GROMACS .gro file of C-alpha atoms in nm:
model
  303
    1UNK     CA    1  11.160   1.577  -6.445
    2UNK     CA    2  11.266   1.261  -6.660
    3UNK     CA    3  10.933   1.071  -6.820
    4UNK     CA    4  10.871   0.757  -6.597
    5UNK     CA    5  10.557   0.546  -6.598
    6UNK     CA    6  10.392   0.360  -6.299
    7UNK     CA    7  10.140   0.098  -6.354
    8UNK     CA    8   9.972  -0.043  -6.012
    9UNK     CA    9   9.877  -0.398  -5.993
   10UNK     CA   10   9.603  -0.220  -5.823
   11UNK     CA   11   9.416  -0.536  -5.689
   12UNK     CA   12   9.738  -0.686  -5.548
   13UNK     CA   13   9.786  -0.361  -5.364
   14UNK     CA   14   9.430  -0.327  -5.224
   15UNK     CA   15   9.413  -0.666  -5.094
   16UNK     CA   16   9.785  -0.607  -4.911
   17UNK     CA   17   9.623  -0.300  -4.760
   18UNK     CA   18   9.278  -0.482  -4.630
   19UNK     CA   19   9.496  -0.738  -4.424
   20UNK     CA   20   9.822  -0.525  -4.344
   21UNK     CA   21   9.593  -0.220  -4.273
   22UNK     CA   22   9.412  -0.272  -3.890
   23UNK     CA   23   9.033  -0.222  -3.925
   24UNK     CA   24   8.987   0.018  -3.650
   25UNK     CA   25   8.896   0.350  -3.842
   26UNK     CA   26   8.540   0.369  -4.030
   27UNK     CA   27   8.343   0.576  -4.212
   28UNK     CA   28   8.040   0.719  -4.094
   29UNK     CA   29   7.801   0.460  -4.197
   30UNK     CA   30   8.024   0.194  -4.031
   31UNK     CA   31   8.160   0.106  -4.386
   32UNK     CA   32   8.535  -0.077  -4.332
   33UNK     CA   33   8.798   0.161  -4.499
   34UNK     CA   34   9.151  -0.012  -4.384
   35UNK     CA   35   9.175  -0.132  -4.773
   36UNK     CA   36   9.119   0.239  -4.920
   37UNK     CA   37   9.320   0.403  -4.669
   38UNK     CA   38   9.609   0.165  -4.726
   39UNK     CA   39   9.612   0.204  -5.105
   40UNK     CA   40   9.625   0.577  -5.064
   41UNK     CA   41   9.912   0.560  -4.817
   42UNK     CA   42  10.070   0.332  -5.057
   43UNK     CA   43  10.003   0.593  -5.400
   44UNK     CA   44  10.142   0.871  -5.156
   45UNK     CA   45  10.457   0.633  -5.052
   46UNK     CA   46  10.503   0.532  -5.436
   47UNK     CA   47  10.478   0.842  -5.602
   48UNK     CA   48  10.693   0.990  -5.325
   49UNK     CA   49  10.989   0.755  -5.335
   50UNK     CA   50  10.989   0.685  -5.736
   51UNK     CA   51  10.867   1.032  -5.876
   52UNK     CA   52  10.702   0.873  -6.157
   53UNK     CA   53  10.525   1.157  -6.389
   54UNK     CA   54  10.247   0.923  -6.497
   55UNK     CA   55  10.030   0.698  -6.289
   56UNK     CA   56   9.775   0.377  -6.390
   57UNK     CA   57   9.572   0.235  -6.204
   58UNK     CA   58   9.569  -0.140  -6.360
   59UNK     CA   59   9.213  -0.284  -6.274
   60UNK     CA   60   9.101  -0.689  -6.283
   61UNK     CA   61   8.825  -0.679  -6.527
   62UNK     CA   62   8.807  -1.038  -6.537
   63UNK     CA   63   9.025  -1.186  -6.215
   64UNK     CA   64   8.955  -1.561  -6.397
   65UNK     CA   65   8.894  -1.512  -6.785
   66UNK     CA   66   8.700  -1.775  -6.916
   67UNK     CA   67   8.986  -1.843  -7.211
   68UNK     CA   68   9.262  -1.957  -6.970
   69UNK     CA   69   8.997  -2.156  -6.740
   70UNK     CA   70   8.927  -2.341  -7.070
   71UNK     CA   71   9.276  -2.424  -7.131
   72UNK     CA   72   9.359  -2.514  -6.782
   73UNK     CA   73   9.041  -2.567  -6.554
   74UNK     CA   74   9.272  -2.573  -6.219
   75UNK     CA   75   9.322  -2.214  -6.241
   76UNK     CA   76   9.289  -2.001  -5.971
   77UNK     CA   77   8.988  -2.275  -5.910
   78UNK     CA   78   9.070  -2.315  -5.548
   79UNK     CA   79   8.999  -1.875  -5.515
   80UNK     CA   80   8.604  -1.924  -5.596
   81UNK     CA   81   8.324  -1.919  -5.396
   82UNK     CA   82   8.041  -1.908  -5.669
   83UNK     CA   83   8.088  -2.101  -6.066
   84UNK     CA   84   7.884  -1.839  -6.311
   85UNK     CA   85   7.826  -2.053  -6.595
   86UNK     CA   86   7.777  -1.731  -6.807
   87UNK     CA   87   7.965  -1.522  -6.641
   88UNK     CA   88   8.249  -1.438  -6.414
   89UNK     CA   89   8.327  -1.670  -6.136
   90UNK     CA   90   8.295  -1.446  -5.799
   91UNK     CA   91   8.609  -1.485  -5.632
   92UNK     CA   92   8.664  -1.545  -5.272
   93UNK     CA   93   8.664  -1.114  -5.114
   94UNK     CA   94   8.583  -1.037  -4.772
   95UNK     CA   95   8.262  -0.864  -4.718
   96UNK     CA   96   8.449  -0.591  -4.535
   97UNK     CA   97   8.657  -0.577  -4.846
   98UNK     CA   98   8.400  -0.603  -5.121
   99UNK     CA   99   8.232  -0.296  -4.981
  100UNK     CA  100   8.528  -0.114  -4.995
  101UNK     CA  101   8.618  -0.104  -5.390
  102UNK     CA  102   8.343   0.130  -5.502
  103UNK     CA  103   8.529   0.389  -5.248
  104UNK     CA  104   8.874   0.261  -5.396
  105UNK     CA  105   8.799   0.370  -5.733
  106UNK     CA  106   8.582   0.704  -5.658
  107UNK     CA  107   8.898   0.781  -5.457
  108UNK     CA  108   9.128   0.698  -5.772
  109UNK     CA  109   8.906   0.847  -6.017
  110UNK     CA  110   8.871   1.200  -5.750
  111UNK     CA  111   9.294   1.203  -5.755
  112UNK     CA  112   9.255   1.198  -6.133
  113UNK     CA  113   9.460   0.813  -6.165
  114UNK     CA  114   9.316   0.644  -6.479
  115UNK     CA  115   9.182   0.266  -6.393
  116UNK     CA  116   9.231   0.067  -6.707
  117UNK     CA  117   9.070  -0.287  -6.760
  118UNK     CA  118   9.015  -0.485  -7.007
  119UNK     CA  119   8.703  -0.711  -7.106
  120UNK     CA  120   8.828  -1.115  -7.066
  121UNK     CA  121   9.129  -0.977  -6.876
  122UNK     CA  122   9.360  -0.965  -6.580
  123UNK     CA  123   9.548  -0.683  -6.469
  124UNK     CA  124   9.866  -0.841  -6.530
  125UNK     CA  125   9.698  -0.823  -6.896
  126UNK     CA  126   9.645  -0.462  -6.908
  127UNK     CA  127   9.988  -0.416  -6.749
  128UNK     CA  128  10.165  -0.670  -7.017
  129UNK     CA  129  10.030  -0.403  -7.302
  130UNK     CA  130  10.118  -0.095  -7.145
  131UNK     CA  131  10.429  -0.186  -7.070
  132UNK     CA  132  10.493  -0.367  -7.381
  133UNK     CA  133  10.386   0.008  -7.553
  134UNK     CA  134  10.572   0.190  -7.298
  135UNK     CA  135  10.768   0.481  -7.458
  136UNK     CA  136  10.986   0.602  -7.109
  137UNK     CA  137  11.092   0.359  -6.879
  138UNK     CA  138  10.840   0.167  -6.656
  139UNK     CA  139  10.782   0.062  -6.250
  140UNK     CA  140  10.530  -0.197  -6.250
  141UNK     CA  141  10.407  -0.195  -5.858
  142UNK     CA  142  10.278  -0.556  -5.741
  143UNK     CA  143  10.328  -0.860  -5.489
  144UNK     CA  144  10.294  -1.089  -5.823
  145UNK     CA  145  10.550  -1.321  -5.927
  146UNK     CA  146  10.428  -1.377  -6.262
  147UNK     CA  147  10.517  -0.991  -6.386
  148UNK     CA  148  10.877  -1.067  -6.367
  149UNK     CA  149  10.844  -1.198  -6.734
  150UNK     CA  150  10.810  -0.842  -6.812
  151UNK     CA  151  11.143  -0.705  -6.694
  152UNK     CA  152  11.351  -0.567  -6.924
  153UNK     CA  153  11.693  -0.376  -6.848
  154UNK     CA  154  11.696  -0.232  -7.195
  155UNK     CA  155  11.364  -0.047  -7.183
  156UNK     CA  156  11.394   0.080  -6.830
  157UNK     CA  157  11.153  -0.196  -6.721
  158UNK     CA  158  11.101  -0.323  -6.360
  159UNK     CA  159  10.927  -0.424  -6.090
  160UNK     CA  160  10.847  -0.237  -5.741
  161UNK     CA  161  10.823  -0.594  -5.542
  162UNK     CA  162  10.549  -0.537  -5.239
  163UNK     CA  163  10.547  -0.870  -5.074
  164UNK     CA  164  10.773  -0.827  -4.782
  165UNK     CA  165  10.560  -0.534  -4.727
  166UNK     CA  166  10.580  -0.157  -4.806
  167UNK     CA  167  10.853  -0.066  -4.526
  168UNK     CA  168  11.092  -0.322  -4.691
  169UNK     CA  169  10.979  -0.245  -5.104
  170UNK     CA  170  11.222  -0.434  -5.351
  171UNK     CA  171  11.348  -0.352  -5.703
  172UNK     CA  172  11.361  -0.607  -5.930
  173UNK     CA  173  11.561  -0.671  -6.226
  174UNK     CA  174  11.688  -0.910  -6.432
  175UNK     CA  175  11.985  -0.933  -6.210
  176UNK     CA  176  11.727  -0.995  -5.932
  177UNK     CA  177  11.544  -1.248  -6.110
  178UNK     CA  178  11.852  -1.460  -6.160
  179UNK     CA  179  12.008  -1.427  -5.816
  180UNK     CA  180  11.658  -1.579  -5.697
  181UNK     CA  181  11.537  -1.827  -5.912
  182UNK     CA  182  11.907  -1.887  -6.207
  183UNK     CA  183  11.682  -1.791  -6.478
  184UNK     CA  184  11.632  -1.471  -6.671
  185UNK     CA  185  11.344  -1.246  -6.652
  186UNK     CA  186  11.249  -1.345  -7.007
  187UNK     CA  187  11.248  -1.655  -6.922
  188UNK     CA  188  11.017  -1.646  -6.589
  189UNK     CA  189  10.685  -1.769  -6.775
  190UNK     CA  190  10.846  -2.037  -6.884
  191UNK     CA  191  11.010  -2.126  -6.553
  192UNK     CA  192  10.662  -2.083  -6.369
  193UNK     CA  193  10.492  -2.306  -6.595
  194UNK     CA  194  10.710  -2.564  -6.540
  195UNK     CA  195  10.774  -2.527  -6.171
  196UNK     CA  196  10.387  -2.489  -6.112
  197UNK     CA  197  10.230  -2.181  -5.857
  198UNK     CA  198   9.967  -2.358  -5.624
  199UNK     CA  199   9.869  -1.992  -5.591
  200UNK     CA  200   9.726  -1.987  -5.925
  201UNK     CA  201   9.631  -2.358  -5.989
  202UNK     CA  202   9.913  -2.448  -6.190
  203UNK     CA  203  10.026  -2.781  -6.134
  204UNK     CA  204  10.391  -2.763  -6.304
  205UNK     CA  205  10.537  -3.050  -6.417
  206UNK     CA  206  10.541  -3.359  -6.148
  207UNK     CA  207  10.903  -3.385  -6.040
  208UNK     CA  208  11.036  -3.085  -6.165
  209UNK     CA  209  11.117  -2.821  -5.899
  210UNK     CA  210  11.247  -2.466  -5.955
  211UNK     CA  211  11.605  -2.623  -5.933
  212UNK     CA  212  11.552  -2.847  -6.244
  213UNK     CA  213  11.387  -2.557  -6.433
  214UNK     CA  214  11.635  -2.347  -6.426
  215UNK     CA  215  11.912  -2.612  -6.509
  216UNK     CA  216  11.684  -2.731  -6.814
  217UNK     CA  217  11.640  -2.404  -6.947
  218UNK     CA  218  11.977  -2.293  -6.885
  219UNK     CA  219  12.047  -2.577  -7.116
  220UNK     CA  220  11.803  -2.520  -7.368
  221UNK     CA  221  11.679  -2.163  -7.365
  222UNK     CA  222  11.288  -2.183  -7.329
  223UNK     CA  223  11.003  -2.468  -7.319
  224UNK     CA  224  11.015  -2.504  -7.665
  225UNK     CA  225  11.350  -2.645  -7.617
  226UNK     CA  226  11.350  -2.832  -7.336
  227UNK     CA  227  11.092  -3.007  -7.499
  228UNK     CA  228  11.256  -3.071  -7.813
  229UNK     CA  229  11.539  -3.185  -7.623
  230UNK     CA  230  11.334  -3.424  -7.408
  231UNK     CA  231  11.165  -3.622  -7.736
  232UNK     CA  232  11.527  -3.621  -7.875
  233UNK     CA  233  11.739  -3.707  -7.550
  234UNK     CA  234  11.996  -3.411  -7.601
  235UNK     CA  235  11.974  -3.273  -7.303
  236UNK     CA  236  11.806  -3.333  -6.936
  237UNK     CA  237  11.835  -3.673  -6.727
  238UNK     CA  238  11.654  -3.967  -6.831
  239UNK     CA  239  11.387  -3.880  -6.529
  240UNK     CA  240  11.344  -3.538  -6.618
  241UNK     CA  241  11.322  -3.590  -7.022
  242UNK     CA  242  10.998  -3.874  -6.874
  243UNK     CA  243  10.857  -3.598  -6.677
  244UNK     CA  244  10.870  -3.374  -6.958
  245UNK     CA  245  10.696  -3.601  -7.203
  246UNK     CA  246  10.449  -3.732  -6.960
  247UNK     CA  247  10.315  -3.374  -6.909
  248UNK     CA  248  10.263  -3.317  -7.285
  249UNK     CA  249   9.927  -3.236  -7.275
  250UNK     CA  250   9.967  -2.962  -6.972
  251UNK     CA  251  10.239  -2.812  -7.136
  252UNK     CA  252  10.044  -2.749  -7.447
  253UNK     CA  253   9.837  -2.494  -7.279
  254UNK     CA  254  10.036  -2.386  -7.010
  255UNK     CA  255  10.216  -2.131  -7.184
  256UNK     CA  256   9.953  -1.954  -7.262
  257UNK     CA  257   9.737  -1.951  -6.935
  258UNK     CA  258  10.124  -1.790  -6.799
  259UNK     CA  259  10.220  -1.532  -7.033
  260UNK     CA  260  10.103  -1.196  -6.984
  261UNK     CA  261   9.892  -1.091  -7.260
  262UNK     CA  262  10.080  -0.802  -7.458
  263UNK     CA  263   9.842  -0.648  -7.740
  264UNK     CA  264   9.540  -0.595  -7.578
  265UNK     CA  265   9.281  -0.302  -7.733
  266UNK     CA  266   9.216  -0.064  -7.418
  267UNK     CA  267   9.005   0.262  -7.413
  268UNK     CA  268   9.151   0.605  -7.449
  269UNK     CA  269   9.313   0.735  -7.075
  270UNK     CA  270   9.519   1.004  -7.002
  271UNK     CA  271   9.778   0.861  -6.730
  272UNK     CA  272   9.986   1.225  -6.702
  273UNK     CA  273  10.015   1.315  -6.318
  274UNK     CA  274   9.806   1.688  -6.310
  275UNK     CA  275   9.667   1.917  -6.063
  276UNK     CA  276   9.381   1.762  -5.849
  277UNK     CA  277   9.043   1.893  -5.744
  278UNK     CA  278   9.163   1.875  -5.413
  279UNK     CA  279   8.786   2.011  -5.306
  280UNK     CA  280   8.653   1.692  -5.493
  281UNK     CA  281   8.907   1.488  -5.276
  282UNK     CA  282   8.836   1.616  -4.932
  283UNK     CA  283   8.489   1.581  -4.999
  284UNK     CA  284   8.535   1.227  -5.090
  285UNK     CA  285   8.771   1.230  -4.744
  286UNK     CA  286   8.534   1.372  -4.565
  287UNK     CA  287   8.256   1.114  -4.681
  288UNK     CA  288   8.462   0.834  -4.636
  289UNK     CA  289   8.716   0.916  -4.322
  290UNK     CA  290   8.973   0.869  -4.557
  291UNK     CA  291   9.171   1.137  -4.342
  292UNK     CA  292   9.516   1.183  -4.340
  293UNK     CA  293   9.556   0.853  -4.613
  294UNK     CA  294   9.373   1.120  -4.895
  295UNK     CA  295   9.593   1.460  -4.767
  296UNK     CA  296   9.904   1.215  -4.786
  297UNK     CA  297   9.819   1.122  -5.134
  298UNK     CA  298   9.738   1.456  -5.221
  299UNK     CA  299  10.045   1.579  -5.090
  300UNK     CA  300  10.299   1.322  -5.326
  301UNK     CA  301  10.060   1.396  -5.667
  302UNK     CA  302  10.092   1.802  -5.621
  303UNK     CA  303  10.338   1.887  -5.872
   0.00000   0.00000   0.00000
């Protein structure tokens, strides 16, 4: 079987499953399990369809690091319920959820699927590096925009879209990416920072849409030029070069809060499908009514 590597935007999938997933089966306790019973119906769907021979689980270690709050306090702002000075803000998770993601990763860890984090990071983070380092070609599984600014048509490098929903899953490629939106792939961070994402707290640039975007950097390349081209009036409208300059300060940091990190230090993991304890899974099943969602998983990862 060729190499191929699948990293999971796992809390993007999770949070699909809690609301797409009906909340009518529970454990014994009472303890919601739509959320872990989707996922695993998803990782048995995935691994079915794509046959990828190596599986991460990409985990939120920090869903709001501190850094990119510092260099733009709007993010993700409007997602949390409780400010930890000292800490990490506690993001907005429905108690029926929140009980569920100890059970998510005992039923990762039981199926043998590495969860890899990273202190002060994202997921999109952790999947920036290991895709960045990826030596076979790579399906990055998530509902997030923002990851198309690591597709990459050379490497083998795309994206397994889920936000229509996992009966209607979408590959995206460059191709894709500029069919949608007239940019390229490489090109996406740049795009989103100007174009703003009220679902992160980015404001954009006031009077630039995704239509201007993609004509400015089609024109210029990336932000760095547009920008040049605004202070020197080679390029852009005489409205959009004043929006440009006017939002000077924002796009100073912007850029950075966008971009996927790509170098991050992460612990050893071995991310090579292998044989299950499938006695250890049922078990964990069994506990948890995970039912059919575990023998369906089990089923796609027996090699």
């Amino acid at each position: 079987m060729t190499d191929r590597i699948m990293l999971l935007d796992t809390a993007s999938l999770y949070f699909r499953a809690f609301y797409g997933v009906p909340d009518k089966v529970k454990a014994a306790d009472g303890t919601s399990v739509n959320a872990a019973r989707g996922l695993l119906d998803m990782i048995g769907k995935l691994v079915t369809t794509y046959e990828p021979t190596r599986l991460v689980a990409c985990w939120d270690d920090d869903w709001r690091p501190a850094w990119r709050v510092a260099l733009l306090p709007s993010y993700k702002a409007h997602r949390v319920v409780e400010a930890v000075p000292a800490g990490t803000d506690i993001e907005e998770v429905p108690d029926p959820l929140e009980v569920q993601i100890p059970v998510i990763r005992a039923a990762l860890e039981v199926l043998g699927i590495p969860i890899v984090g990273a202190a002060e990071h994202e997921a999109d983070d952790v999947i920036g590096t290991l895709a960045t380092r990826a030596d076979a070609p790579v399906d990055i599984v998530t509902g997030d925009r923002d990851l198309f600014q690591l597709i990459d048509d050379d490497r083998g490098i795309r994206i397994v879209y889920t936000a229509r929903g996992m009966s209607n899953l979408e590959i995206v490629d460059d191709a894709a990416v500029v069919g949608k939106y007239g940019v390229h792939a490489a090109q996406y961070a740049d795009f989103a920072a100007l174009r703003g994402d009220p679902s992160d707290g980015l404001p954009g640039v006031a009077g630039i849409g995704e239509k201007s975007a993609a004509s400015l950097l089609a024109a210029c390349g990336d932000l760095d030029g547009i920008r040049a081209a605004a202070a020197d009036g080679s390029a852009g409208t005489p409205a959009q070069r004043a929006k440009i300059l006017t939002a000077s300060d924002y796009l100073d940091v912007a850029p950075a809060v966008v971009r996927v990190a790509r170098e991050l230090e992460l612990a050893p993991y071995d991310d090579r499908i292998r044989p299950v304890d499938e006695a250890a899974a049922t078990a964990l099943a069994d506990t948890w009514n995970l039912g059919s969602s575990m023998t369906r998983a089990l089923t796609a990862l027996r090699r």
